[in-house]
Amino acid sequence: MTIDQAALGSAVKAVAAAAHADDLAALYRAVMPPAGTDTPPAEAARWFGTLLIHLALTAASASRLEQGCPRETVSEWIGETLGPMPTPALLRAADPDRIDHVEAVRAAADYSQCREYAVDLVRVGLTDPDEDPDERGVSAHCAVTNDKDARITVMAMLGRLAADPGERG
């Protein structure tokens, strides 16, 4: 499968727009391969993996951080941009009838792991061309590509980290 670069560029913009609008339905539509649910699994995996890298590169570009900057610098920028991590108490308070303490703890841990994946993926985009990418970025890419729940969460994070398409001139 050759990935249509125009479709990929449109998907990156659509993911960023959906993420900035907090529109989950639009986000799910934006990440779908051009052939939708008819896409064979191997081609869908390639699409998701490529889209993930392009979102990471777009977020890295939007960060205005220097190539090769420390992981902590990327993590701080992401924390400032996305805001504080949700705590189990905040998650539970959002819907106490539906979310129990165990589920809230698990959700907070999953979100934290996704944030770490986003840090490592943005760092791939900040790697000096003469350096090998950090293994954590490669591992994050594999983990996110193969986990549909992490994939949508990390893509939403990267979309929020990318410049808001509505603010572009």
N, CA, C and O of each residue as an XYZ file, in Angstrom:
676
protein
N       0.842     -1.180      0.000
C       0.000      0.000      0.000
C       0.883      1.237      0.000
O       1.756      1.394      0.854
N       0.650      2.091     -0.945
C       1.291      3.393     -0.969
C       0.339      4.360     -0.291
O      -0.847      4.422     -0.616
N       0.874      5.108      0.650
C       0.018      6.039      1.378
C      -0.076      7.340      0.596
O       0.935      7.948      0.245
N      -1.298      7.753      0.333
C      -1.579      8.998     -0.364
C      -1.183     10.160      0.548
O      -1.780     10.360      1.606
N      -0.177     10.917      0.130
C       0.335     12.002      0.963
C      -0.701     13.106      1.190
O      -0.732     13.722      2.256
N      -1.541     13.352      0.193
C      -2.582     14.370      0.370
C      -3.590     13.910      1.433
O      -4.019     14.701      2.274
N      -3.961     12.628      1.386
C      -4.894     12.094      2.382
C      -4.264     12.122      3.771
O      -4.939     12.401      4.762
N      -2.971     11.831      3.836
C      -2.264     11.852      5.110
C      -2.220     13.276      5.675
O      -2.472     13.487      6.862
N      -1.900     14.244      4.824
C      -1.880     15.642      5.262
C      -3.248     16.109      5.731
O      -3.362     16.827      6.724
N      -4.284     15.698      5.011
C      -5.650     16.051      5.422
C      -5.995     15.417      6.755
O      -6.647     16.037      7.595
N      -5.551     14.166      6.951
C      -5.829     13.474      8.211
C      -5.132     14.161      9.379
O      -5.721     14.302     10.450
N      -3.890     14.590      9.188
C      -3.166     15.288     10.258
C      -3.925     16.553     10.649
O      -4.110     16.825     11.835
N      -4.363     17.324      9.656
C      -5.119     18.546      9.935
C      -6.450     18.235     10.616
O      -6.864     18.944     11.534
N      -7.115     17.174     10.163
C      -8.408     16.810     10.745
C      -8.249     16.332     12.192
O      -9.083     16.643     13.042
N      -7.182     15.577     12.473
C      -6.932     15.129     13.845
C      -6.686     16.340     14.739
O      -7.238     16.434     15.835
N      -5.853     17.268     14.265
C      -5.560     18.464     15.067
C      -6.834     19.268     15.319
O      -7.070     19.724     16.437
N      -7.652     19.441     14.286
C      -8.894     20.204     14.444
C      -9.833     19.509     15.430
O     -10.416     20.160     16.297
N      -9.979     18.205     15.302
C     -10.870     17.454     16.198
C     -10.351     17.496     17.636
O     -11.130     17.646     18.578
N      -9.041     17.364     17.799
C      -8.455     17.391     19.143
C      -8.634     18.760     19.790
O      -8.962     18.854     20.973
N      -8.418     19.816     19.018
C      -8.576     21.170     19.574
C     -10.040     21.472     19.891
O     -10.329     22.278     20.775
N     -10.966     20.827     19.172
C     -12.394     21.043     19.418
C     -12.954     20.049     20.444
O     -14.134     20.110     20.788
N     -12.104     19.137     20.928
C     -12.551     18.071     21.843
C     -13.738     17.305     21.261
O     -14.693     16.987     21.970
N     -13.666     17.017     19.968
C     -14.731     16.306     19.261
C     -14.282     14.875     19.008
O     -13.606     14.595     18.018
N     -14.662     13.966     19.909
C     -14.219     12.578     19.833
C     -14.715     11.881     18.569
O     -13.969     11.115     17.960
N     -15.952     12.131     18.168
C     -16.484     11.506     16.952
C     -15.678     11.949     15.731
O     -15.345     11.126     14.878
N     -15.364     13.234     15.644
C     -14.556     13.742     14.529
C     -13.141     13.169     14.581
O     -12.535     12.904     13.543
N     -12.619     12.979     15.790
C     -11.287     12.396     15.939
C     -11.262     10.978     15.382
O     -10.352     10.620     14.635
N     -12.252     10.173     15.739
C     -12.312      8.800     15.216
C     -12.436      8.793     13.697
O     -11.821      7.959     13.033
N     -13.221      9.711     13.139
C     -13.334      9.804     11.669
C     -12.006     10.229     11.060
O     -11.615      9.726     10.007
N     -11.311     11.155     11.719
C     -10.064     11.700     11.179
C      -8.944     10.675     11.101
O      -8.122     10.729     10.186
N      -8.898      9.746     12.039
C      -7.791      8.783     12.045
C      -8.028      7.594     11.121
O      -7.110      6.811     10.875
N      -9.235      7.450     10.613
C      -9.547      6.292      9.764
C      -8.777      6.351      8.446
O      -8.611      7.424      7.866
N      -8.307      5.192      7.975
C      -7.670      5.150      6.655
C      -8.668      5.595      5.586
O      -9.878      5.506      5.797
N      -8.175      6.071      4.441
C      -9.079      6.567      3.396
C     -10.155      5.558      2.972
O     -11.270      5.959      2.638
N      -9.838      4.256      2.981
C     -10.828      3.241      2.588
C     -11.723      2.842      3.757
O     -12.576      1.966      3.617
N     -11.532      3.480      4.908
C     -12.380      3.210      6.071
C     -12.251      1.795      6.587
O     -11.158      1.231      6.626
N     -13.364      1.230      6.977
C     -13.355     -0.103      7.581
C     -13.081     -1.208      6.564
O     -12.870     -2.358      6.949
N     -13.081     -0.880      5.282
C     -12.760     -1.870      4.250
C     -11.253     -2.062      4.092
O     -10.819     -2.919      3.322
N     -10.456     -1.280      4.806
C      -9.001     -1.368      4.707
C      -8.523     -2.675      5.338
O      -8.867     -2.974      6.481
N      -7.724     -3.463      4.591
C      -7.168     -4.691      5.174
C      -6.322     -4.366      6.412
O      -5.708     -3.301      6.475
N      -6.285     -5.266      7.389
C      -5.581     -4.998      8.648
C      -4.130     -4.544      8.485
O      -3.705     -3.617      9.176
N      -3.372     -5.156      7.608
C      -1.968     -4.766      7.438
C      -1.858     -3.340      6.905
O      -0.992     -2.577      7.335
N      -2.723     -2.986      5.982
C      -2.717     -1.627      5.436
C      -3.189     -0.624      6.482
O      -2.672      0.492      6.551
N      -4.152     -1.008      7.285
C      -4.631     -0.113      8.354
C      -3.516      0.132      9.364
O      -3.324      1.262      9.814
N      -2.788     -0.905      9.718
C      -1.674     -0.748     10.661
C      -0.622      0.195     10.089
O      -0.088      1.041     10.806
N      -0.322      0.052      8.807
C       0.650      0.945      8.162
C       0.130      2.390      8.169
O       0.888      3.325      8.427
N      -1.160      2.562      7.887
C      -1.766      3.897      7.906
C      -1.643      4.526      9.295
O      -1.190      5.662      9.439
N      -2.060      3.758     10.324
C      -2.019      4.288     11.687
C      -0.583      4.619     12.103
O      -0.341      5.657     12.720
N       0.360      3.749     11.771
C       1.755      3.996     12.127
C       2.314      5.232     11.446
O       3.032      6.018     12.063
N       1.980      5.403     10.167
C       2.452      6.573      9.416
C       1.786      7.852      9.926
O       2.445      8.879     10.085
N       0.492      7.786     10.177
C      -0.222      8.949     10.713
C       0.347      9.345     12.066
O       0.504     10.532     12.352
N       0.651      8.371     12.888
C       1.228      8.636     14.203
C       2.548      9.396     14.078
O       2.775     10.371     14.795
N       3.411      8.956     13.177
C       4.693      9.637     12.984
C       4.475     11.055     12.465
O       5.129     11.990     12.926
N       3.573     11.218     11.522
C       3.327     12.570     10.992
C       2.747     13.496     12.060
O       3.084     14.679     12.103
N       1.881     12.967     12.917
C       1.372     13.785     14.022
C       2.495     14.158     14.984
O       2.551     15.289     15.467
N       3.387     13.212     15.263
C       4.523     13.486     16.147
C       5.438     14.544     15.536
O       5.919     15.430     16.242
N       5.680     14.457     14.233
C       6.530     15.450     13.568
C       5.870     16.830     13.577
O       6.541     17.846     13.758
N       4.554     16.856     13.382
C       3.820     18.124     13.400
C       3.855     18.738     14.800
O       4.051     19.944     14.952
N       3.665     17.904     15.813
C       3.727     18.400     17.196
C       5.137     18.886     17.525
O       5.299     19.920     18.173
N       6.152     18.150     17.086
C       7.541     18.564     17.344
C       7.816     19.912     16.695
O       8.468     20.770     17.291
N       7.327     20.100     15.489
C       7.514     21.367     14.789
C       6.797     22.504     15.512
O       7.332     23.607     15.623
N       5.603     22.240     15.998
C       4.831     23.258     16.714
C       5.470     23.622     18.052
O       5.250     24.716     18.571
N       6.259     22.709     18.606
C       6.849     22.932     19.930
C       7.882     24.042     19.940
O       8.075     24.710     20.956
N       8.529     24.234     18.841
C       9.631     25.200     18.719
C      10.782     24.857     19.683
O      11.592     25.716     20.029
N      10.835     23.589     20.107
C      11.955     23.135     20.928
C      13.126     22.820     20.012
O      12.948     22.553     18.823
N      14.307     22.853     20.571
C      15.505     22.601     19.773
C      15.708     21.114     19.565
O      15.377     20.297     20.425
N      16.267     20.773     18.390
C      16.611     19.378     18.138
C      17.561     18.896     19.212
O      18.458     19.619     19.643
N      17.349     17.663     19.638
C      18.237     17.059     20.614
C      18.035     17.528     22.041
O      18.832     17.188     22.915
N      16.977     18.308     22.301
C      16.753     18.788     23.670
C      16.446     17.593     24.580
O      16.004     16.546     24.107
N      16.680     17.754     25.868
C      16.450     16.642     26.801
C      14.983     16.216     26.870
O      14.078     17.009     26.610
N      14.774     14.978     27.216
C      13.436     14.409     27.368
C      12.619     15.227     28.366
O      11.421     15.431     28.173
N      13.268     15.695     29.433
C      12.576     16.473     30.457
C      12.009     17.767     29.888
O      10.931     18.204     30.289
N      12.735     18.383     28.951
C      12.265     19.616     28.325
C      10.997     19.352     27.521
O      10.044     20.130     27.572
N      10.995     18.248     26.778
C       9.809     17.877     25.994
C       8.643     17.588     26.936
O       7.518     18.023     26.690
N       8.910     16.864     27.999
C       7.875     16.525     28.973
C       7.288     17.790     29.608
O       6.074     17.887     29.788
N       8.133     18.744     29.942
C       7.648     20.006     30.522
C       6.763     20.764     29.530
O       5.711     21.280     29.906
N       7.190     20.832     28.259
C       6.411     21.529     27.245
C       5.043     20.860     27.084
O       4.019     21.539     27.004
N       5.033     19.541     27.039
C       3.769     18.824     26.895
C       2.886     19.064     28.116
O       1.679     19.263     27.978
N       3.476     19.046     29.306
C       2.710     19.315     30.521
C       2.107     20.714     30.516
O       0.959     20.902     30.917
N       2.886     21.698     30.059
C       2.379     23.076     29.987
C       1.275     23.202     28.945
O       0.305     23.931     29.150
N       1.420     22.496     27.833
C       0.461     22.608     26.738
C      -0.828     21.850     27.028
O      -1.921     22.359     26.780
N      -0.700     20.636     27.552
C      -1.886     19.810     27.801
C      -2.492     20.027     29.177
O      -3.640     19.653     29.420
N      -1.735     20.623     30.068
C      -2.240     20.851     31.414
C      -1.914     19.683     32.331
O      -1.273     18.714     31.925
N      -2.363     19.791     33.562
C      -2.025     18.749     34.544
C      -2.657     17.403     34.199
O      -3.684     17.317     33.526
N      -2.004     16.371     34.686
C      -2.518     15.013     34.495
C      -3.773     14.832     35.338
O      -3.861     15.364     36.446
N      -4.739     14.091     34.824
C      -5.926     13.819     35.636
C      -5.584     12.863     36.774
O      -4.863     11.884     36.583
N      -6.101     13.154     37.933
C      -5.891     12.274     39.089
C      -7.089     11.329     39.195
O      -8.157     11.618     38.657
N      -6.915     10.216     39.880
C      -8.070      9.329     40.080
C      -9.255     10.058     40.719
O     -10.405      9.811     40.356
N      -8.979     10.943     41.658
C     -10.073     11.676     42.324
C     -10.836     12.551     41.331
O     -12.066     12.597     41.369
N     -10.119     13.245     40.444
C     -10.795     14.080     39.436
C     -11.603     13.231     38.467
O     -12.722     13.590     38.101
N     -11.037     12.107     38.054
C     -11.752     11.232     37.130
C     -13.017     10.669     37.775
O     -14.073     10.612     37.146
N     -12.899     10.265     39.003
C     -14.049      9.697     39.716
C     -15.120     10.762     39.937
O     -16.313     10.485     39.817
N     -14.693     11.968     40.258
C     -15.638     13.054     40.507
C     -16.432     13.414     39.249
O     -17.558     13.904     39.340
N     -15.844     13.171     38.079
C     -16.523     13.500     36.833
C     -17.795     12.675     36.642
O     -18.765     13.156     36.057
N     -17.792     11.432     37.134
C     -18.968     10.564     36.992
C     -18.929      9.495     38.076
O     -18.652      8.332     37.781
N     -19.206      9.872     39.340
C     -19.055      8.937     40.455
C     -19.979      7.724     40.393
O     -19.666      6.686     40.977
N     -21.099      7.831     39.705
C     -22.006      6.694     39.605
C     -21.477      5.617     38.646
O     -21.836      4.445     38.761
N     -20.642      6.017     37.723
C     -20.147      5.087     36.705
C     -18.705      4.676     36.940
O     -18.320      3.556     36.606
N     -17.907      5.559     37.506
C     -16.469      5.311     37.648
C     -16.148      4.994     39.101
O     -16.322      5.835     39.984
N     -15.679      3.779     39.341
C     -15.272      3.432     40.703
C     -13.787      3.760     40.889
O     -13.101      4.139     39.939
N     -13.309      3.612     42.102
C     -11.934      4.003     42.428
C     -10.912      3.203     41.610
O      -9.953      3.778     41.094
N     -11.102      1.914     41.488
C     -10.156      1.070     40.754
C     -10.087      1.496     39.287
O      -9.004      1.604     38.712
N     -11.239      1.733     38.700
C     -11.288      2.171     37.307
C     -10.622      3.544     37.148
O      -9.919      3.781     36.166
N     -10.837      4.431     38.095
C     -10.237      5.764     38.038
C      -8.713      5.683     38.148
O      -8.002      6.400     37.444
N      -8.216      4.821     39.020
C      -6.762      4.643     39.163
C      -6.183      4.092     37.867
O      -5.143      4.561     37.406
N      -6.842      3.106     37.277
C      -6.387      2.517     36.024
C      -6.403      3.553     34.890
O      -5.460      3.628     34.103
N      -7.460      4.339     34.812
C      -7.575      5.360     33.767
C      -6.482      6.417     33.910
O      -5.909      6.853     32.912
N      -6.191      6.828     35.135
C      -5.135      7.813     35.360
C      -3.779      7.237     34.967
O      -2.958      7.932     34.370
N      -3.542      5.970     35.301
C      -2.278      5.322     34.933
C      -2.164      5.175     33.416
O      -1.090      5.390     32.855
N      -3.255      4.812     32.751
C      -3.251      4.683     31.288
C      -2.961      6.029     30.632
O      -2.183      6.110     29.681
N      -3.590      7.083     31.143
C      -3.357      8.421     30.599
C      -1.899      8.822     30.788
O      -1.279      9.376     29.879
N      -1.361      8.545     31.956
C       0.043      8.858     32.235
C       0.966      8.129     31.264
O       1.927      8.708     30.758
N       0.670      6.852     31.008
C       1.484      6.088     30.061
C       1.377      6.683     28.655
O       2.376      6.783     27.944
N       0.179      7.074     28.261
C      -0.004      7.695     26.940
C       0.758      9.009     26.842
O       1.313      9.329     25.791
N       0.788      9.765     27.920
C       1.545     11.024     27.924
C       3.025     10.727     27.738
O       3.713     11.449     27.016
N       3.525      9.677     28.378
C       4.931      9.282     28.212
C       5.203      8.866     26.769
O       6.248      9.197     26.209
N       4.260      8.140     26.169
C       4.410      7.782     24.750
C       4.484      9.043     23.896
O       5.315      9.132     22.992
N       3.618     10.020     24.178
C       3.629     11.268     23.408
C       4.979     11.974     23.535
O       5.500     12.493     22.548
N       5.543     11.996     24.733
C       6.864     12.610     24.941
C       7.892     11.916     24.048
O       8.662     12.573     23.347
N       7.897     10.598     24.079
C       8.885      9.860     23.301
C       8.681     10.019     21.800
O       9.649     10.050     21.040
N       7.433     10.120     21.374
C       7.165     10.308     19.948
C       7.542     11.715     19.483
O       8.093     11.872     18.393
N       7.261     12.721     20.275
C       7.673     14.080     19.910
C       9.201     14.153     19.847
O       9.763     14.838     18.993
N       9.859     13.446     20.753
C      11.327     13.427     20.736
C      11.869     12.831     19.444
O      12.949     13.218     18.997
N      11.137     11.887     18.828
C      11.558     11.346     17.537
C      11.636     12.493     16.531
O      12.573     12.569     15.736
N      10.646     13.381     16.573
C      10.622     14.527     15.668
C      11.682     15.566     15.974
O      11.962     16.429     15.141
N      12.272     15.497     17.149
C      13.319     16.447     17.542
C      14.712     15.830     17.486
O      15.692     16.449     17.899
N      14.791     14.613     16.976
C      16.085     13.939     16.880
C      16.917     14.580     15.790
O      16.427     14.832     14.690
N      18.162     14.841     16.093
C      19.091     15.365     15.102
C      19.208     14.341     13.976
O      19.300     13.144     14.250
N      19.208     14.780     12.716
C      19.263     13.833     11.598
C      20.492     12.907     11.628
O      20.463     11.823     11.046
N      21.555     13.329     12.297
C      22.755     12.502     12.359
C      22.727     11.491     13.502
O      23.647     10.685     13.640
N      21.685     11.527     14.313
C      21.581     10.624     15.459
C      20.532      9.557     15.202
O      19.593      9.755     14.432
N      20.710      8.428     15.860
C      19.672      7.399     15.843
C      18.577      7.827     16.804
O      18.863      8.419     17.844
N      17.309      7.532     16.463
C      16.239      7.876     17.402
C      16.391      7.088     18.701
O      16.880      5.958     18.708
N      15.969      7.698     19.780
C      15.967      7.050     21.089
C      15.093      5.799     21.001
O      14.010      5.843     20.418
N      15.545      4.706     21.562
C      14.790      3.451     21.549
C      13.407      3.606     22.173
O      12.475      2.897     21.793
N      13.266      4.527     23.128
C      11.950      4.726     23.740
C      10.934      5.219     22.713
O       9.752      4.887     22.797
N      11.393      6.010     21.747
C      10.498      6.475     20.693
C      10.048      5.342     19.793
O       8.883      5.268     19.401
N      10.978      4.464     19.471
C      10.642      3.299     18.647
C       9.673      2.395     19.407
O       8.688      1.918     18.843
N       9.954      2.166     20.675
C       9.065      1.333     21.498
C       7.689      1.971     21.642
O       6.673      1.280     21.573
N       7.653      3.277     21.840
C       6.375      3.980     21.967
C       5.572      3.849     20.683
O       4.364      3.618     20.726
N       6.237      3.996     19.536
C       5.550      3.879     18.254
C       4.926      2.493     18.105
O       3.772      2.366     17.697
N       5.684      1.472     18.431
C       5.157      0.098     18.340
C       3.993     -0.112     19.298
O       2.964     -0.668     18.913
N       4.145      0.325     20.528
C       3.103      0.124     21.536
C       1.814      0.840     21.141
O       0.729      0.268     21.243
N       1.930      2.074     20.696
C       0.746      2.867     20.365
C       0.081      2.344     19.096
O      -1.146      2.281     19.023
N       0.875      1.970     18.102
C       0.310      1.460     16.856
C      -0.483      0.183     17.101
O      -1.479     -0.068     16.423
N      -0.053     -0.621     18.057
C      -0.679     -1.922     18.301
C      -1.758     -1.916     19.377
O      -2.331     -2.967     19.664
N      -2.051     -0.774     19.977
C      -3.063     -0.695     21.039
C      -4.073      0.375     20.647
O      -3.782      1.568     20.723
N      -5.262     -0.056     20.227
C      -6.233      0.909     19.697
C      -6.650      1.964     20.719
O      -6.933      3.102     20.346
N      -6.693      1.603     22.002
C      -7.061      2.596     23.015
C      -5.956      3.632     23.194
O      -6.219      4.834     23.231
N      -4.730      3.160     23.306
C      -3.595      4.089     23.425
C      -3.459      4.910     22.155
O      -3.156      6.102     22.212
N      -3.681      4.277     21.011
C      -3.509      4.967     19.725
C      -4.393      6.207     19.649
O      -3.906      7.282     19.300
N      -5.678      6.084     19.969
C      -6.576      7.239     19.846
C      -6.237      8.298     20.884
O      -6.323      9.492     20.600
N      -5.852      7.874     22.086
C      -5.492      8.835     23.125
C      -4.227      9.597     22.753
O      -4.181     10.820     22.884
N      -3.203      8.889     22.291
C      -1.944      9.546     21.928
C      -2.134     10.421     20.690
O      -1.577     11.517     20.618
N      -2.911      9.950     19.722
C      -3.161     10.788     18.547
C      -3.894     12.063     18.935
O      -3.615     13.129     18.386
N      -4.828     11.965     19.877
C      -5.525     13.166     20.356
C      -4.539     14.109     21.047
O      -4.595     15.322     20.844
N      -3.641     13.556     21.859
C      -2.632     14.392     22.524
C      -1.750     15.080     21.495
O      -1.516     16.286     21.578
N      -1.264     14.321     20.531
C      -0.388     14.905     19.504
C      -1.146     15.943     18.681
O      -0.578     16.959     18.280
N      -2.426     15.685     18.431
C      -3.246     16.664     17.720
C      -3.379     17.958     18.501
O      -3.345     19.042     17.920
N      -3.534     17.851     19.835
C      -3.617     19.057     20.671
C      -2.280     19.794     20.712
O      -2.233     21.019     20.826
N      -1.199     19.027     20.616
C       0.131     19.645     20.645
C       0.474     20.324     19.324
O       1.301     21.234     19.287
N      -0.152     19.888     18.256
C       0.067     20.504     16.944
C      -0.644     21.857     16.925
O      -1.559     22.101     17.711
N      -0.220     22.710     16.040
C      -0.867     24.017     15.926
C      -2.331     23.834     15.571
O      -2.676     22.970     14.765
N      -3.183     24.636     16.161
C      -4.609     24.587     15.880
C      -4.825     25.037     14.440
O      -4.460     26.157     14.082
N      -5.423     24.166     13.600
C      -5.624     24.546     12.178
C      -6.413     25.838     12.026
O      -6.226     26.554     11.042
N      -7.276     26.148     12.958
C      -8.071     27.393     12.886
C      -7.228     28.629     13.145
O      -7.644     29.739     12.813
N      -6.049     28.456     13.732
C      -5.196     29.597     14.047
C      -4.116     29.834     13.001
O      -3.358     30.799     13.096
N      -4.046     28.964     12.013
C      -3.030     29.114     10.966
C      -3.444     30.211     10.000
O      -4.623     30.419      9.717
N      -2.431     30.898      9.511
C      -2.707     31.980      8.580
C      -2.692     31.513      7.254
O      -2.907     32.290      6.323
